[in-house]
Structures are given as structure tokens and as C-alpha cells.
Amino acid sequence: MWPVWIEEYRTRCMLGKIAMVPSGNQSDGTTEFVLAGFPNLNGTGVEVFSVFLFIYLLTLTGNMLIVGVVGADHRLQTPMYFFLGNLSCLEILITSVIIPKMLSNFLSRRHTISFAACITQFYFYFFLGASEFLLLAVMSVDRYLAVCRPLHYPLLMNGAVCFRVAWACWMGGLLPVLGPTVAVALLPFCKQGAVVRHFFCDSGPLLHLACTNTTRLEEADFVLAFLVIVSSLTVTAASYGFIVLAVLRIPSASGRQKAFSTCTSHLMVVTLFYGSAIFLYVRPSQSGSVDTNWSVTVITTFVTPLLNPFIYALRNDQVKEALKEMFRKVAAKLFEQTLLGDSLRKKTVS
């Protein structure tokens, strides 16, 4: 069940008490959509707001710590941590595209989002998501080279190569998503009520609102999602497969256990991320299942961004040592500034 106010809103729209979404092309006028949010949350907005705000702040803190410590500590200036820093940047951005608007809706009676903001949210969500898939594939190849080709690794993954590969991942998400975004922006949205049955402007719910045949666009989205998600998943799976084979050759049982524990943690996040994305987007039709999208999208929007800092970096002894040193430096600097301030105040008084 969706919130009662959704049905009330649609009824009022049909009675003419709220401005309808005009038929025809969106370039003819400004339009607002209504974000339905989560179903079955009547009367619990403040409580759910508090939970999601806490998750969002924890996600931002964890990923910002990774970005900060990777940039500040010279011991972490390696390809693995460089890519981890890029992954954390993507997680910060992708959650910030979705969650702040969702949080504001929990505390507001008007759950509207402008047409321009909706299309912008749509574009950045898929741009950043596609870049993250490509980056995960690159990170798996980096680990494969480090484990299976250690002698060639410094040459294959030098600083210039890492920068170019990371740049290609960002561009690989930025450009291909532009075409589908323009196509969605040009669709005629004339369905009465214009309620997006989701907590953000996702592809399926938006296509569901279009008053025209979207089969061609859904097929194009399917092909693009298949190319990005399945190809990157294939690279990731193959890389980890070779890594597992290499680990099995390690003579020490403790060495094998340690390597497998790391691979298992990484594969857990990869499985969650790829599994939910394949369920949502690698299918010919997206507009027919809008009521189930929100529950699966929670995984890619909340769960994996929250888990990534802990699984990929914060469990790493080298990262933990670098964080401790960074905190010690910050605390020492704050203490020094406090002492300096007290000394200046004493001199001013005397």
C-alpha cells in the first residue's frame, strides 16, 4: 500500500483542484512531479527521517575519511588506494543526488520535485552508477595484476595509467547516459496526478508516466544497461576467479584464509551491487514493475555506499594506522591553536 495522501492527491487532481501535468512536450511549460516515497510509512515520517539521516551522515563520514586519508598519507599513494578514493567520491556523490531530497520530503507535506530537478537527478544517478560499475571492474583487474602479475604490476599500473583509467571510468558513465536522459526529457508526460511511485526519479517510474509508447526507449536502456553492467560484471568475476586460483596455490593455510577473507568481503559488496542493478535495469521492460523498484534500489542507494568504506578500506591495517596518525595530527594542531589563543588573550588582558 502506498500512502493515503498519494490517492488523495490523484483524486484532487482529477477534480481539477491541483494543476495537471500538461499534455504534449515538456518544452511547452514547467511541470512538477510528485515523489511517492516509500509505501506503508503513514505517520512515521520523522522516525524514518532520523534513521535515514543517520545512515546518510555515517556514509558521508566513512567515505570522506577514505578520501581524506588517501590524499593526505604518502603511504597510501598506490593504485589500490587511488581507486578506493575514486570509489568513495562516487559513493558520496550518488547518495547526495538522491538522499537529501528524499529526507526533505519526509518533513514536508509537499513531495513535489520540478521537472528540471527530476531530469537532473535521473541523469546524475545513472551517470555515477555507470561510472561505479566501470570502476569496480578496474579495481578487480588491479587486484588481479597485483596478485597474479606482481613483477609487472609497477609498470602496468603506474601513476599516469591509473589517472587515465580512472578518467575513462568517469567519462564512461558521463557520456553514454546523456542520450537516454535527453530522450526521457523529451517524452510527453500527461498522466493525471504525475505521481512518481518511487523515492527518486528512477527510469521505470518515469517511463510509466509517459503518455506515449516507450518500447524503443526501454529497449535502448536495456542494451545500454546490459553493456555496462554485464560487461563489467564479467571482468570482475573473471579477475576474482583468477585471484582465487592464485590464492589456492599459497602453501600456508593462514595465508589462504587471510586472502579468502578479503576476497569474500569484496565479493559480498559486488554481489549486492550487481545483483540489485541487474534485477532493476537489465530487463527489456522497466515501466511495468514500478512498485517493486524502491525496495531493491535501497541496496544500491543506502547499503553498499555505507558498507564500502568498512569492507574495502577501514578493515585494512594500513588505512587504520594512517587514520590514527591523521587524527593525532589534527588533535595536536587543535591543541596548539587552543594554547596559542589562550596566550594571545592573556597578552591582550595584561
Tab-separated table of C-alpha atoms in Angstrom:
chain	number	residue	atom	x	y	z
A	1	MET	CA	0.000	0.000	0.000
A	2	TRP	CA	1.198	3.458	-0.899
A	3	PRO	CA	0.497	6.377	1.466
A	4	VAL	CA	-3.115	7.562	1.579
A	5	TRP	CA	-2.096	11.068	0.556
A	6	ILE	CA	-0.984	9.708	-2.842
A	7	GLU	CA	-4.506	8.543	-3.648
A	8	GLU	CA	-5.973	11.759	-2.222
A	9	TYR	CA	-3.621	13.796	-4.397
A	10	ARG	CA	-4.638	11.900	-7.501
A	11	THR	CA	-8.336	12.346	-6.658
A	12	ARG	CA	-7.899	16.096	-6.172
A	13	CYS	CA	-6.064	16.266	-9.477
A	14	MET	CA	-8.959	14.599	-11.240
A	15	LEU	CA	-11.340	17.140	-9.671
A	16	GLY	CA	-9.235	19.995	-11.004
A	17	LYS	CA	-8.105	21.343	-7.609
A	18	ILE	CA	-4.414	20.884	-8.406
A	19	ALA	CA	-2.770	21.872	-11.675
A	20	MET	CA	-2.391	18.916	-14.013
A	21	VAL	CA	0.725	17.968	-15.892
A	22	PRO	CA	0.101	19.404	-19.338
A	23	SER	CA	-0.094	17.071	-22.272
A	24	GLY	CA	2.374	17.465	-25.042
A	25	ASN	CA	6.094	18.102	-24.961
A	26	GLN	CA	7.643	19.323	-21.727
A	27	SER	CA	9.280	22.222	-23.504
A	28	ASP	CA	5.832	23.849	-23.628
A	29	GLY	CA	5.798	24.619	-19.889
A	30	THR	CA	7.180	23.965	-16.433
A	31	THR	CA	5.959	20.830	-14.701
A	32	GLU	CA	6.224	19.302	-11.244
A	33	PHE	CA	6.230	15.627	-10.392
A	34	VAL	CA	5.269	14.134	-7.037
A	35	LEU	CA	7.637	11.653	-5.394
A	36	ALA	CA	5.559	8.975	-3.683
A	37	GLY	CA	8.426	7.884	-1.446
A	38	PHE	CA	8.153	4.608	0.483
A	39	PRO	CA	4.901	2.672	0.854
A	40	ASN	CA	3.423	1.813	4.256
A	41	LEU	CA	5.019	4.753	6.065
A	42	ASN	CA	1.937	6.730	7.120
A	43	GLY	CA	2.627	8.692	10.289
A	44	THR	CA	6.265	7.569	10.631
A	45	GLY	CA	7.963	10.300	8.613
A	46	VAL	CA	10.034	11.767	11.455
A	47	GLU	CA	11.220	8.372	12.700
A	48	VAL	CA	12.227	7.172	9.234
A	49	PHE	CA	13.817	10.559	8.559
A	50	SER	CA	16.029	10.119	11.633
A	51	VAL	CA	17.126	6.635	10.590
A	52	PHE	CA	17.973	7.608	7.012
A	53	LEU	CA	19.671	10.825	8.127
A	54	PHE	CA	21.902	8.812	10.452
A	55	ILE	CA	22.748	6.358	7.635
A	56	TYR	CA	23.461	9.234	5.254
A	57	LEU	CA	25.755	11.032	7.709
A	58	LEU	CA	27.565	7.780	8.513
A	59	THR	CA	28.018	7.093	4.790
A	60	LEU	CA	29.373	10.590	4.156
A	61	THR	CA	31.719	10.378	7.161
A	62	GLY	CA	33.141	6.990	6.200
A	63	ASN	CA	33.710	7.861	2.557
A	64	MET	CA	35.093	11.326	3.322
A	65	LEU	CA	37.567	9.762	5.738
A	66	ILE	CA	38.768	7.447	2.981
A	67	VAL	CA	39.182	10.316	0.516
A	68	GLY	CA	40.968	12.433	3.110
A	69	VAL	CA	43.390	9.806	4.363
A	70	VAL	CA	44.245	8.578	0.843
A	71	GLY	CA	45.053	12.126	-0.233
A	72	ALA	CA	46.990	13.017	2.918
A	73	ASP	CA	49.105	9.939	3.657
A	74	HIS	CA	52.039	9.245	1.309
A	75	ARG	CA	51.987	5.540	2.272
A	76	LEU	CA	48.597	5.198	0.582
A	77	GLN	CA	49.714	6.692	-2.726
A	78	THR	CA	49.268	3.362	-4.514
A	79	PRO	CA	46.901	2.296	-7.324
A	80	MET	CA	44.606	0.332	-4.989
A	81	TYR	CA	44.012	3.263	-2.647
A	82	PHE	CA	43.798	5.712	-5.544
A	83	PHE	CA	40.888	3.722	-6.958
A	84	LEU	CA	39.355	3.392	-3.485
A	85	GLY	CA	39.427	7.179	-3.197
A	86	ASN	CA	37.598	7.465	-6.526
A	87	LEU	CA	35.051	4.888	-5.380
A	88	SER	CA	34.403	6.862	-2.197
A	89	CYS	CA	33.939	10.054	-4.233
A	90	LEU	CA	31.344	8.277	-6.356
A	91	GLU	CA	29.550	6.979	-3.273
A	92	ILE	CA	29.425	10.465	-1.755
A	93	LEU	CA	28.001	11.943	-4.943
A	94	ILE	CA	25.483	9.215	-5.736
A	95	THR	CA	23.974	9.294	-2.237
A	96	SER	CA	23.919	13.096	-2.253
A	97	VAL	CA	21.981	13.096	-5.517
A	98	ILE	CA	19.171	11.028	-4.004
A	99	ILE	CA	19.024	11.237	-0.219
A	100	PRO	CA	18.809	14.998	0.619
A	101	LYS	CA	15.650	15.435	-1.472
A	102	MET	CA	14.202	12.246	-0.025
A	103	LEU	CA	14.930	13.448	3.517
A	104	SER	CA	13.280	16.814	2.896
A	105	ASN	CA	10.159	15.026	1.674
A	106	PHE	CA	9.861	13.158	4.976
A	107	LEU	CA	9.389	16.502	6.749
A	108	SER	CA	7.309	18.222	4.086
A	109	ARG	CA	3.670	17.959	3.093
A	110	ARG	CA	4.607	18.819	-0.490
A	111	HIS	CA	6.535	15.953	-2.028
A	112	THR	CA	6.970	17.669	-5.359
A	113	ILE	CA	10.089	17.901	-7.489
A	114	SER	CA	10.423	20.169	-10.501
A	115	PHE	CA	10.775	18.678	-13.963
A	116	ALA	CA	14.309	20.073	-14.343
A	117	ALA	CA	15.390	18.751	-10.937
A	118	CYS	CA	13.877	15.349	-11.711
A	119	ILE	CA	15.728	15.005	-15.013
A	120	THR	CA	18.942	16.230	-13.381
A	121	GLN	CA	18.563	13.647	-10.621
A	122	PHE	CA	17.855	10.971	-13.226
A	123	TYR	CA	20.983	11.854	-15.195
A	124	PHE	CA	23.437	12.040	-12.299
A	125	TYR	CA	22.137	8.852	-10.685
A	126	PHE	CA	22.757	6.802	-13.833
A	127	PHE	CA	25.967	8.624	-14.767
A	128	LEU	CA	27.512	7.994	-11.342
A	129	GLY	CA	26.131	4.449	-11.197
A	130	ALA	CA	27.617	3.535	-14.585
A	131	SER	CA	30.977	5.044	-13.568
A	132	GLU	CA	30.921	2.964	-10.381
A	133	PHE	CA	30.365	-0.265	-12.303
A	134	LEU	CA	33.311	0.525	-14.554
A	135	LEU	CA	35.474	1.457	-11.571
A	136	LEU	CA	34.635	-1.804	-9.757
A	137	ALA	CA	35.768	-3.712	-12.839
A	138	VAL	CA	39.018	-1.706	-12.936
A	139	MET	CA	39.604	-2.336	-9.234
A	140	SER	CA	39.196	-6.075	-9.748
A	141	VAL	CA	41.718	-6.002	-12.602
A	142	ASP	CA	44.108	-4.014	-10.406
A	143	ARG	CA	43.860	-6.694	-7.692
A	144	TYR	CA	44.351	-9.427	-10.304
A	145	LEU	CA	47.544	-7.792	-11.573
A	146	ALA	CA	48.824	-7.239	-8.025
A	147	VAL	CA	48.255	-10.871	-7.032
A	148	CYS	CA	48.909	-12.751	-10.280
A	149	ARG	CA	51.420	-10.461	-12.045
A	150	PRO	CA	53.399	-8.898	-9.184
A	151	LEU	CA	56.611	-8.406	-11.193
A	152	HIS	CA	54.859	-6.491	-13.980
A	153	TYR	CA	52.441	-4.644	-11.677
A	154	PRO	CA	54.532	-1.469	-11.060
A	155	LEU	CA	54.960	-0.979	-14.803
A	156	LEU	CA	51.372	-1.797	-15.781
A	157	MET	CA	49.742	0.319	-13.072
A	158	ASN	CA	51.932	3.409	-12.783
A	159	GLY	CA	50.529	6.797	-11.792
A	160	ALA	CA	49.818	8.000	-15.334
A	161	VAL	CA	47.996	4.796	-16.246
A	162	CYS	CA	45.881	4.917	-13.074
A	163	PHE	CA	44.854	8.515	-13.736
A	164	ARG	CA	43.879	7.770	-17.345
A	165	VAL	CA	41.929	4.650	-16.359
A	166	ALA	CA	40.042	6.487	-13.597
A	167	TRP	CA	39.270	9.332	-16.005
A	168	ALA	CA	37.960	6.792	-18.539
A	169	CYS	CA	35.632	5.348	-15.869
A	170	TRP	CA	34.148	8.775	-15.122
A	171	MET	CA	33.765	9.595	-18.812
A	172	GLY	CA	32.399	6.121	-19.499
A	173	GLY	CA	29.449	6.960	-17.270
A	174	LEU	CA	29.130	10.625	-18.214
A	175	LEU	CA	28.672	10.354	-21.973
A	176	PRO	CA	26.548	7.215	-22.675
A	177	VAL	CA	23.817	8.265	-20.217
A	178	LEU	CA	23.374	11.636	-21.911
A	179	GLY	CA	21.370	10.249	-24.849
A	180	PRO	CA	18.764	8.345	-22.792
A	181	THR	CA	18.416	11.343	-20.467
A	182	VAL	CA	17.597	13.672	-23.373
A	183	ALA	CA	15.128	11.096	-24.716
A	184	VAL	CA	13.341	10.892	-21.339
A	185	ALA	CA	13.303	14.706	-21.065
A	186	LEU	CA	11.529	14.957	-24.425
A	187	LEU	CA	8.800	12.455	-23.545
A	188	PRO	CA	5.245	13.814	-23.189
A	189	PHE	CA	4.220	13.367	-19.539
A	190	CYS	CA	0.461	13.804	-19.485
A	191	LYS	CA	-0.728	11.245	-16.944
A	192	GLN	CA	-3.066	12.822	-14.421
A	193	GLY	CA	-1.533	13.251	-10.986
A	194	ALA	CA	2.050	12.747	-12.245
A	195	VAL	CA	2.973	10.676	-9.170
A	196	VAL	CA	6.404	9.052	-9.475
A	197	ARG	CA	5.937	5.855	-7.477
A	198	HIS	CA	9.436	5.912	-6.041
A	199	PHE	CA	11.572	7.998	-3.664
A	200	PHE	CA	13.540	9.494	-6.585
A	201	CYS	CA	13.276	9.921	-10.350
A	202	ASP	CA	14.193	6.424	-11.490
A	203	SER	CA	13.864	5.178	-15.046
A	204	GLY	CA	10.955	2.722	-14.690
A	205	PRO	CA	8.609	5.004	-12.723
A	206	LEU	CA	9.256	7.904	-15.120
A	207	LEU	CA	8.619	5.783	-18.216
A	208	HIS	CA	5.424	4.572	-16.543
A	209	LEU	CA	4.137	8.168	-16.544
A	210	ALA	CA	4.780	8.835	-20.225
A	211	CYS	CA	1.628	9.027	-22.367
A	212	THR	CA	3.332	7.520	-25.392
A	213	ASN	CA	4.827	4.191	-26.401
A	214	THR	CA	8.227	3.860	-24.686
A	215	THR	CA	9.144	0.408	-26.023
A	216	ARG	CA	12.028	1.675	-28.161
A	217	LEU	CA	13.448	3.695	-25.278
A	218	GLU	CA	13.145	0.752	-22.887
A	219	GLU	CA	14.953	-1.463	-25.392
A	220	ALA	CA	17.742	1.107	-25.735
A	221	ASP	CA	18.017	1.361	-21.935
A	222	PHE	CA	18.186	-2.432	-21.731
A	223	VAL	CA	21.034	-2.612	-24.252
A	224	LEU	CA	22.997	0.152	-22.515
A	225	ALA	CA	22.465	-1.360	-19.059
A	226	PHE	CA	23.445	-4.796	-20.372
A	227	LEU	CA	26.650	-3.479	-21.920
A	228	VAL	CA	27.725	-1.550	-18.821
A	229	ILE	CA	26.595	-3.887	-16.043
A	230	VAL	CA	27.111	-7.331	-17.540
A	231	SER	CA	30.435	-6.485	-19.215
A	232	SER	CA	31.858	-5.001	-16.010
A	233	LEU	CA	30.481	-7.956	-14.021
A	234	THR	CA	32.189	-10.365	-16.425
A	235	VAL	CA	35.525	-8.614	-15.976
A	236	THR	CA	35.086	-8.527	-12.195
A	237	ALA	CA	34.107	-12.207	-11.963
A	238	ALA	CA	36.976	-13.303	-14.211
A	239	SER	CA	39.506	-11.262	-12.226
A	240	TYR	CA	38.370	-12.665	-8.891
A	241	GLY	CA	38.298	-16.146	-10.388
A	242	PHE	CA	41.984	-15.884	-11.304
A	243	ILE	CA	42.713	-14.412	-7.871
A	244	VAL	CA	41.028	-17.367	-6.151
A	245	LEU	CA	43.051	-19.814	-8.242
A	246	ALA	CA	46.233	-17.975	-7.294
A	247	VAL	CA	45.277	-17.967	-3.612
A	248	LEU	CA	44.664	-21.710	-3.678
A	249	ARG	CA	48.322	-22.166	-4.644
A	250	ILE	CA	49.508	-20.416	-1.468
A	251	PRO	CA	51.181	-23.125	0.656
A	252	SER	CA	50.346	-21.508	4.019
A	253	ALA	CA	46.869	-22.232	5.379
A	254	SER	CA	46.811	-18.951	7.312
A	255	GLY	CA	47.810	-17.060	4.151
A	256	ARG	CA	44.995	-18.663	2.190
A	257	GLN	CA	42.477	-17.905	4.943
A	258	LYS	CA	43.527	-14.249	5.102
A	259	ALA	CA	43.342	-13.836	1.320
A	260	PHE	CA	39.958	-15.570	1.119
A	261	SER	CA	38.512	-13.410	3.920
A	262	THR	CA	39.435	-10.279	1.947
A	263	CYS	CA	38.008	-11.672	-1.302
A	264	THR	CA	34.802	-12.760	0.447
A	265	SER	CA	34.189	-9.269	1.841
A	266	HIS	CA	34.749	-7.651	-1.539
A	267	LEU	CA	32.601	-10.196	-3.340
A	268	MET	CA	29.745	-9.629	-0.880
A	269	VAL	CA	29.523	-5.942	-1.816
A	270	VAL	CA	29.961	-6.708	-5.513
A	271	THR	CA	27.182	-9.326	-5.370
A	272	LEU	CA	24.773	-6.934	-3.635
A	273	PHE	CA	25.551	-4.101	-6.037
A	274	TYR	CA	25.461	-6.102	-9.267
A	275	GLY	CA	22.554	-8.312	-8.208
A	276	SER	CA	20.262	-5.395	-7.418
A	277	ALA	CA	21.304	-3.492	-10.555
A	278	ILE	CA	20.691	-6.493	-12.824
A	279	PHE	CA	17.259	-7.016	-11.241
A	280	LEU	CA	16.341	-3.369	-11.775
A	281	TYR	CA	17.795	-2.449	-15.151
A	282	VAL	CA	18.899	-5.483	-17.195
A	283	ARG	CA	15.429	-6.407	-18.406
A	284	PRO	CA	13.517	-5.455	-21.556
A	285	SER	CA	10.673	-3.651	-19.744
A	286	GLN	CA	11.143	-1.378	-16.736
A	287	SER	CA	7.905	0.572	-16.571
A	288	GLY	CA	5.739	-2.412	-15.615
A	289	SER	CA	7.254	-3.119	-12.208
A	290	VAL	CA	7.464	0.281	-10.549
A	291	ASP	CA	6.027	-0.945	-7.240
A	292	THR	CA	8.999	-3.241	-6.547
A	293	ASN	CA	11.814	-0.923	-7.618
A	294	TRP	CA	12.113	1.056	-4.396
A	295	SER	CA	12.957	-1.912	-2.147
A	296	VAL	CA	15.815	-3.109	-4.367
A	297	THR	CA	17.143	0.404	-5.017
A	298	VAL	CA	17.674	0.805	-1.261
A	299	ILE	CA	20.597	-1.630	-1.602
A	300	THR	CA	22.472	0.448	-4.184
A	301	THR	CA	21.500	3.783	-2.610
A	302	PHE	CA	21.999	3.035	1.091
A	303	VAL	CA	23.559	-0.357	1.802
A	304	THR	CA	26.594	-0.543	-0.497
A	305	PRO	CA	27.704	3.104	-0.022
A	306	LEU	CA	27.565	2.504	3.740
A	307	LEU	CA	29.429	-0.823	3.614
A	308	ASN	CA	32.127	0.091	1.093
A	309	PRO	CA	34.334	2.186	3.420
A	310	PHE	CA	34.311	-0.558	6.061
A	311	ILE	CA	34.811	-3.512	3.725
A	312	TYR	CA	37.275	-2.036	1.246
A	313	ALA	CA	39.379	0.178	3.480
A	314	LEU	CA	38.566	0.594	7.166
A	315	ARG	CA	39.286	-3.091	7.860
A	316	ASN	CA	42.737	-2.587	6.368
A	317	ASP	CA	45.528	-2.229	8.963
A	318	GLN	CA	47.461	0.259	6.819
A	319	VAL	CA	44.418	2.505	6.451
A	320	LYS	CA	43.610	2.279	10.160
A	321	GLU	CA	47.173	3.270	11.061
A	322	ALA	CA	47.043	6.198	8.628
A	323	LEU	CA	43.710	7.331	10.131
A	324	LYS	CA	45.137	7.191	13.658
A	325	GLU	CA	48.101	9.285	12.601
A	326	MET	CA	45.845	11.794	10.835
A	327	PHE	CA	43.649	12.132	13.938
A	328	ARG	CA	46.741	12.608	16.115
A	329	LYS	CA	47.974	15.404	13.856
A	330	VAL	CA	44.559	17.096	13.821
A	331	ALA	CA	44.257	16.834	17.613
A	332	ALA	CA	47.781	18.205	18.095
A	333	LYS	CA	47.050	21.119	15.776
A	334	LEU	CA	43.788	21.945	17.563
A	335	PHE	CA	45.561	21.776	20.924
A	336	GLU	CA	48.308	24.056	19.637
A	337	GLN	CA	45.770	26.578	18.320
A	338	THR	CA	43.925	26.493	21.662
A	339	LEU	CA	47.135	27.221	23.578
A	340	LEU	CA	48.028	29.999	21.147
A	341	GLY	CA	44.583	31.545	21.555
A	342	ASP	CA	44.862	31.465	25.358
A	343	SER	CA	48.306	33.070	25.188
A	344	LEU	CA	47.062	35.875	22.948
A	345	ARG	CA	44.093	36.555	25.231
A	346	LYS	CA	46.383	36.758	28.286
A	347	LYS	CA	48.678	39.221	26.493
A	348	THR	CA	45.667	41.337	25.473
A	349	VAL	CA	44.358	41.451	29.047
A	350	SER	CA	47.784	42.353	30.517
